[in-house]
Short mmCIF file of C-alpha atoms in Angstrom, two decimals:
data_model
loop_
_atom_site.label_atom_id
_atom_site.label_comp_id
_atom_site.label_asym_id
_atom_site.label_seq_id
_atom_site.Cartn_x
_atom_site.Cartn_y
_atom_site.Cartn_z
CA MET A 1362 -29.93 112.28 -95.83
CA ALA A 1363 -30.45 115.89 -94.07
CA GLU A 1364 -32.97 115.77 -91.31
CA ILE A 1365 -36.77 117.16 -91.86
CA ILE A 1366 -36.56 120.87 -90.42
CA LEU A 1367 -40.11 122.56 -89.53
CA HIS A 1368 -39.40 126.18 -89.02
CA GLN A 1369 -43.96 126.06 -87.31
CA TYR A 1370 -45.28 126.79 -84.03
CA ASP A 1371 -48.03 124.79 -81.96
CA THR A 1372 -50.66 126.49 -82.46
CA SER A 1373 -50.53 126.94 -86.37
CA PRO A 1374 -53.52 125.67 -87.65
CA PHE A 1375 -51.90 124.99 -91.60
CA SER A 1376 -48.32 123.46 -89.61
CA GLU A 1377 -50.54 120.97 -87.87
CA LYS A 1378 -51.37 119.38 -91.32
CA VAL A 1379 -48.03 118.97 -92.28
CA ARG A 1380 -47.14 117.37 -88.54
CA LEU A 1381 -49.93 115.42 -89.03
CA CYS A 1382 -48.62 113.85 -92.53
CA LEU A 1383 -45.25 113.47 -90.79
CA GLY A 1384 -47.30 111.29 -88.48
CA ILE A 1385 -48.93 109.57 -91.45
CA LYS A 1386 -45.26 108.51 -92.25
CA GLY A 1387 -43.97 107.71 -89.26
CA LEU A 1388 -40.99 110.62 -90.16
CA ALA A 1389 -38.59 112.00 -87.41
CA TRP A 1390 -37.87 115.26 -87.57
CA ARG A 1391 -37.14 118.53 -86.06
CA ALA A 1392 -38.89 121.52 -84.68
CA VAL A 1393 -38.12 124.68 -85.17
CA ASP A 1394 -40.65 126.95 -83.19
CA GLN A 1395 -41.08 130.75 -84.72
CA PRO A 1396 -42.89 133.51 -84.20
CA VAL A 1397 -47.06 133.25 -84.44
CA VAL A 1398 -46.14 137.35 -85.78
CA MET A 1399 -43.95 139.73 -87.06
CA PRO A 1400 -40.70 140.73 -86.83
CA LYS A 1401 -39.61 136.60 -87.62
CA PRO A 1402 -35.67 138.17 -88.01
CA ASP A 1403 -34.78 133.83 -88.26
CA LEU A 1404 -36.88 132.65 -90.94
CA VAL A 1405 -36.72 135.32 -93.27
CA PRO A 1406 -33.61 135.57 -94.24
CA LEU A 1407 -33.97 131.35 -95.18
CA THR A 1408 -37.44 132.45 -97.73
CA GLY A 1409 -35.49 135.80 -98.51
CA GLY A 1410 -38.79 137.73 -97.18
CA TYR A 1411 -42.13 134.86 -97.36
CA ARG A 1412 -42.68 134.70 -94.07
CA ARG A 1413 -45.66 132.53 -93.59
CA ILE A 1414 -45.88 129.83 -91.33
CA PRO A 1415 -45.01 126.02 -92.01
CA VAL A 1416 -41.44 126.68 -93.89
CA LEU A 1417 -39.74 123.16 -94.64
CA GLN A 1418 -35.27 122.84 -94.67
CA ILE A 1419 -33.58 120.38 -95.77
CA GLY A 1420 -30.68 121.10 -95.72
CA ALA A 1421 -30.06 124.56 -98.11
CA ASP A 1422 -33.04 123.37 -100.04
CA VAL A 1423 -36.24 126.14 -97.42
CA TYR A 1424 -40.07 124.93 -99.39
CA CYS A 1425 -42.86 127.03 -98.85
CA ASP A 1426 -46.52 126.64 -98.56
CA SER A 1427 -48.05 123.79 -96.77
CA ALA A 1428 -49.62 122.06 -100.16
CA LEU A 1429 -45.73 121.85 -101.86
CA ILE A 1430 -44.33 120.71 -98.44
CA VAL A 1431 -46.23 117.52 -97.63
CA ARG A 1432 -45.88 117.36 -101.77
CA GLU A 1433 -42.21 116.93 -100.72
CA ILE A 1434 -41.79 114.99 -97.77
CA ASP A 1435 -44.11 112.21 -100.47
CA ARG A 1436 -41.71 112.59 -102.48
CA ARG A 1437 -38.21 112.31 -100.35
CA PHE A 1438 -38.72 109.99 -97.46
CA ALA A 1439 -41.03 106.34 -97.40
CA GLY A 1440 -43.49 105.21 -95.70
CA PRO A 1441 -46.90 105.15 -96.32
CA PRO A 1442 -48.19 107.61 -99.16
CA LEU A 1443 -49.47 110.41 -98.79
CA TYR A 1444 -51.38 110.73 -102.10
CA PRO A 1445 -51.88 106.54 -102.32
CA LYS A 1446 -52.09 105.12 -105.55
CA GLY A 1447 -55.73 105.64 -107.78
CA CYS A 1448 -56.24 108.52 -105.32
CA GLU A 1449 -53.75 110.89 -106.09
CA GLY A 1450 -56.36 114.16 -107.94
CA PHE A 1451 -59.53 112.93 -105.07
CA THR A 1452 -56.75 114.43 -102.56
CA GLY A 1453 -55.05 116.82 -103.99
CA THR A 1454 -58.48 117.66 -104.39
CA VAL A 1455 -59.50 117.85 -100.61
CA GLU A 1456 -56.30 119.56 -99.69
CA PHE A 1457 -57.24 122.40 -101.69
CA TRP A 1458 -61.10 122.18 -101.02
CA ALA A 1459 -60.32 122.08 -97.04
CA ASP A 1460 -56.74 125.24 -97.48
CA LYS A 1461 -59.90 127.95 -99.28
CA GLY A 1462 -63.24 127.11 -98.54
CA LEU A 1463 -63.13 125.06 -95.25
CA PHE A 1464 -60.15 127.21 -93.21
CA GLN A 1465 -62.18 130.08 -94.39
CA ALA A 1466 -65.48 129.49 -92.52
CA ALA A 1467 -63.60 128.25 -90.02
CA VAL A 1468 -61.30 131.95 -89.55
CA ILE A 1469 -64.11 133.96 -89.41
CA ALA A 1470 -66.14 131.24 -87.41
CA ILE A 1471 -63.39 131.23 -85.07
CA PHE A 1472 -61.82 135.62 -84.45
CA GLY A 1473 -65.29 135.97 -85.11
CA ALA A 1474 -65.86 134.24 -81.63
CA LEU A 1475 -63.15 135.15 -79.38
CA GLY A 1476 -64.28 138.90 -80.38
CA ASP A 1477 -62.37 141.03 -78.37
CA ALA A 1478 -60.03 138.70 -76.73
CA VAL A 1479 -58.30 138.94 -80.63
CA ASP A 1480 -54.69 140.42 -79.34
CA PRO A 1481 -54.40 143.56 -80.52
CA ALA A 1482 -50.96 143.01 -82.09
CA PHE A 1483 -52.10 139.41 -84.52
CA ILE A 1484 -55.07 141.61 -85.92
CA LYS A 1485 -52.41 144.32 -86.88
CA ASP A 1486 -50.12 141.75 -88.21
CA ARG A 1487 -52.64 139.89 -90.37
CA GLU A 1488 -53.97 143.06 -92.00
CA ALA A 1489 -50.03 143.25 -92.97
CA LEU A 1490 -50.70 139.66 -93.88
CA SER A 1491 -53.73 140.61 -95.98
CA GLY A 1492 -53.53 143.63 -96.87
CA GLN A 1493 -57.03 144.13 -95.64
CA PRO A 1494 -58.86 145.48 -92.30
CA PHE A 1495 -58.68 141.94 -90.02
CA ASN A 1496 -61.87 143.35 -88.63
CA VAL A 1497 -63.17 141.40 -85.73
CA ALA A 1498 -66.65 143.51 -85.39
CA ALA A 1499 -67.55 142.34 -89.43
CA MET A 1500 -66.25 138.77 -88.34
CA LYS A 1501 -68.25 138.09 -85.27
CA ALA A 1502 -71.51 139.35 -87.04
CA MET A 1503 -70.67 136.97 -90.03
CA VAL A 1504 -70.69 133.91 -87.46
CA PRO A 1505 -73.96 132.80 -87.83
CA HIS A 1506 -73.44 131.97 -91.38
CA ALA A 1507 -69.69 130.69 -91.12
CA LEU A 1508 -71.41 128.00 -88.38
CA SER A 1509 -73.72 127.18 -91.63
CA GLN A 1510 -71.42 127.14 -93.80
CA ILE A 1511 -68.72 124.88 -90.76
CA HIS A 1512 -71.66 122.04 -91.12
CA ALA A 1513 -72.70 121.66 -94.85
CA HIS A 1514 -68.94 121.43 -95.70
CA ALA A 1515 -68.48 118.67 -92.23
CA ALA A 1516 -71.84 117.00 -93.85
CA LEU A 1517 -69.93 116.34 -97.23
CA LEU A 1518 -67.21 114.37 -94.99
CA ALA A 1519 -69.97 112.45 -93.14
CA ARG A 1520 -71.57 111.07 -96.65
CA GLN A 1521 -67.82 110.57 -98.19
CA LEU A 1522 -67.63 107.94 -94.91
CA ASP A 1523 -70.90 106.53 -94.68
CA ASP A 1524 -69.61 103.34 -96.62
CA ASP A 1525 -68.21 102.47 -93.02
CA ARG A 1526 -65.33 103.67 -94.45
CA PRO A 1527 -62.19 104.63 -91.89
CA PHE A 1528 -60.48 107.65 -93.69
CA LEU A 1529 -61.44 109.14 -96.66
CA ALA A 1530 -59.82 107.76 -99.11
CA GLY A 1531 -60.04 103.92 -97.43
CA GLU A 1532 -58.34 102.31 -95.56
CA VAL A 1533 -55.77 103.96 -94.72
CA PRO A 1534 -54.77 107.64 -94.02
CA SER A 1535 -53.62 110.21 -96.19
CA LEU A 1536 -53.13 114.03 -96.47
CA ALA A 1537 -56.28 114.78 -97.35
CA ASP A 1538 -57.45 113.17 -93.65
CA ALA A 1539 -54.27 115.80 -92.26
CA ALA A 1540 -55.66 118.20 -95.03
CA ALA A 1541 -59.51 118.11 -93.37
CA PHE A 1542 -58.36 118.00 -89.94
CA TYR A 1543 -56.16 120.91 -88.84
CA ASN A 1544 -59.38 123.03 -89.45
CA PHE A 1545 -61.91 121.31 -87.61
CA TRP A 1546 -58.73 120.16 -84.69
CA PHE A 1547 -58.78 124.59 -85.04
CA ILE A 1548 -62.24 125.43 -84.66
CA ARG A 1549 -62.20 122.74 -81.25
CA SER A 1550 -58.56 124.12 -79.54
CA PHE A 1551 -59.60 127.29 -80.28
CA SER A 1552 -63.08 127.57 -79.56
CA PRO A 1553 -65.00 124.84 -77.93
CA GLY A 1554 -67.91 127.06 -78.04
CA VAL A 1555 -68.35 126.26 -81.88
CA ALA A 1556 -67.73 123.12 -81.86
CA ASP A 1557 -70.08 122.29 -79.51
CA SER A 1558 -72.73 124.15 -81.41
CA PHE A 1559 -72.25 120.66 -84.62
CA PRO A 1560 -74.59 119.13 -85.35
CA ALA A 1561 -74.55 115.31 -83.86
CA LEU A 1562 -72.17 113.57 -86.87
CA PRO A 1563 -71.32 110.69 -85.75
CA GLN A 1564 -68.73 109.35 -88.59
CA ILE A 1565 -66.62 112.95 -88.33
CA ASP A 1566 -65.96 112.49 -84.59
CA ALA A 1567 -64.95 108.52 -85.07
CA TRP A 1568 -63.04 109.50 -87.70
CA TYR A 1569 -61.75 112.59 -85.62
CA ASP A 1570 -60.78 110.39 -83.02
CA ARG A 1571 -58.99 107.65 -85.63
CA VAL A 1572 -56.37 110.79 -87.15
CA SER A 1573 -55.36 111.97 -83.95
CA ALA A 1574 -54.77 109.15 -82.92
CA ILE A 1575 -52.09 108.70 -86.12
CA GLY A 1576 -49.79 111.80 -84.14
CA HIS A 1577 -47.04 113.23 -85.61
CA GLY A 1578 -44.59 110.75 -86.14
CA GLN A 1579 -40.60 111.67 -84.04
CA ARG A 1580 -40.23 115.18 -83.57
CA SER A 1581 -37.38 116.93 -81.61
CA ALA A 1582 -36.84 119.87 -80.81
CA MET A 1583 -34.54 122.35 -82.82
CA SER A 1584 -33.30 125.47 -81.86
CA ARG A 1585 -33.02 129.04 -84.86
CA ASP A 1586 -29.53 129.41 -84.77
CA GLU A 1587 -29.34 125.37 -85.87
CA ALA A 1588 -31.22 125.60 -88.42
CA LEU A 1589 -29.44 128.47 -89.94
CA GLU A 1590 -26.31 127.26 -89.54
CA VAL A 1591 -27.37 123.47 -91.32
CA ALA A 1592 -27.82 125.78 -94.05
CA ARG A 1593 -25.18 128.11 -93.69
CA THR A 1594 -23.08 124.83 -94.01
CA CYS A 1595 -25.08 122.75 -96.69
CA GLU A 1596 -25.41 123.10 -101.09
CA PRO A 1597 -28.75 122.89 -102.60
CA GLU A 1598 -30.23 120.09 -103.85
CA ALA A 1599 -29.79 119.80 -108.05
CA LEU A 1600 -32.57 120.62 -110.30
CA GLY A 1601 -34.73 120.15 -113.09
CA VAL A 1602 -36.80 122.04 -114.94
CA VAL A 1603 -40.01 121.43 -117.32
CA GLU A 1604 -39.36 122.17 -120.91
CA GLY A 1605 -41.94 125.30 -121.00
CA ASP A 1606 -39.41 126.78 -118.23
CA ARG A 1607 -36.52 126.58 -119.71
CA GLY A 1608 -35.98 129.81 -121.14
CA LEU A 1609 -36.55 131.66 -117.47
CA VAL A 1610 -33.21 129.52 -116.34
CA GLY A 1611 -29.99 132.04 -114.65
CA ILE A 1612 -32.75 135.42 -115.68
CA PRO A 1613 -33.91 137.40 -112.54
CA VAL A 1614 -37.68 136.45 -111.53
CA THR A 1615 -39.84 136.88 -107.95
CA LEU A 1616 -42.12 134.85 -106.96
CA SER A 1617 -44.74 135.66 -104.44
CA ALA A 1618 -48.41 134.09 -103.05
CA THR A 1619 -51.46 135.30 -105.13
CA ASP A 1620 -53.97 135.28 -102.42
CA TYR A 1621 -52.10 137.12 -99.51
CA GLY A 1622 -48.36 136.83 -97.71
CA ARG A 1623 -47.86 138.61 -101.09
CA ASP A 1624 -44.40 139.58 -100.21
CA PRO A 1625 -42.17 138.78 -103.47
CA ILE A 1626 -38.74 136.04 -102.67
CA ALA A 1627 -36.42 137.45 -105.24
CA GLY A 1628 -33.56 135.16 -107.12
CA VAL A 1629 -32.57 134.08 -110.02
CA PHE A 1630 -34.94 131.30 -111.73
CA ALA A 1631 -33.21 127.67 -111.30
CA GLY A 1632 -35.45 124.84 -111.37
CA SER A 1633 -39.03 124.06 -111.81
CA THR A 1634 -41.67 121.16 -111.71
CA ALA A 1635 -45.30 120.26 -113.10
CA TYR A 1636 -46.26 121.06 -108.90
CA SER A 1637 -42.72 124.01 -108.13
CA MET A 1638 -40.78 126.96 -109.33
CA THR A 1639 -37.72 127.72 -107.70
CA VAL A 1640 -35.49 130.82 -107.25
CA LEU A 1641 -31.60 130.15 -106.35
CA ARG A 1642 -29.98 133.11 -103.82
CA ASP A 1643 -27.15 134.14 -101.69
CA ASP A 1644 -27.52 135.51 -98.57
CA PRO A 1645 -25.14 137.09 -97.46
CA GLN A 1646 -25.08 135.26 -94.31
CA LEU A 1647 -26.48 132.34 -94.59
CA GLY A 1648 -24.82 132.00 -98.55
CA ARG A 1649 -26.42 130.52 -101.36
CA ILE A 1650 -30.02 128.73 -100.80
CA ALA A 1651 -32.91 126.63 -103.31
CA VAL A 1652 -36.68 128.75 -102.01
CA HIS A 1653 -39.17 126.35 -103.86
CA VAL A 1654 -42.50 127.73 -103.85
CA PRO A 1655 -45.31 125.71 -105.46
CA ARG A 1656 -46.92 126.52 -109.37
CA LEU A 1657 -50.08 126.52 -108.10
CA GLY A 1658 -51.03 129.82 -106.02
CA TYR A 1659 -47.99 131.82 -106.53
CA ALA A 1660 -47.28 134.42 -109.86
CA LEU A 1661 -43.69 134.87 -111.45
CA ASN A 1662 -42.14 138.17 -112.25
CA ALA A 1663 -38.97 138.26 -114.70
CA GLY A 1664 -37.26 141.42 -113.83
#
């Protein structure tokens, strides 16, 4: 079986979610470090223009967005399930909440607290990514509100742990833990002063330590050139398609995120599941690449 290749950088919060999921499943994987800001000349040939991190590569199959990445890891590989039986809906809902509500509050709190220390190159890059001003001064003014929101989110987690369960879904760790954890990891790692303002929640502290102890599986480095060579020497796996999408197969389409980082991925529609959509691309250097995106939060445009 082809290796798990994760295009990431160590300070990426969404990469931390995926790294923890790899740890939960006890998997070996290769880390390809990509730049924090554009340009990313060794990533976009794989993705067709998609620039967000992380990206999962397995052979010539490329998976965009952490939400689809963790689902694909769980589908392909044995080990403890990321979506425990009977908790699939709960786990997915916690992930959606953590990626949207909690993460947005964390971003404001962290960068508002950093203030003028935020690298101007990072600001410029994130403005290009979002299509909106990355207004650190406005974030600074919003820090008190963001903190109150984070405290409220933390109280929800603490309530879930009130019955002394070790993890959010019960006795075993799941995607729910990885998704909630990375936000608190992000805050603790890059804004300790914000973390120090949290009210005392012993359940959260003990849970955080348990999740942190899971680790990231067996990580080893891979160069960007090596990852590109893997794609060049592999073929995408066979694809299925859900009934409602059969009429799209073979049609040129673009896929793009609907929130931020909307760079379109152009290709021929080739497959889908209830959770994903796939295009095939022919890259002049790499050959045929299948690029997969989540169905939720992504738009498909024909032509």
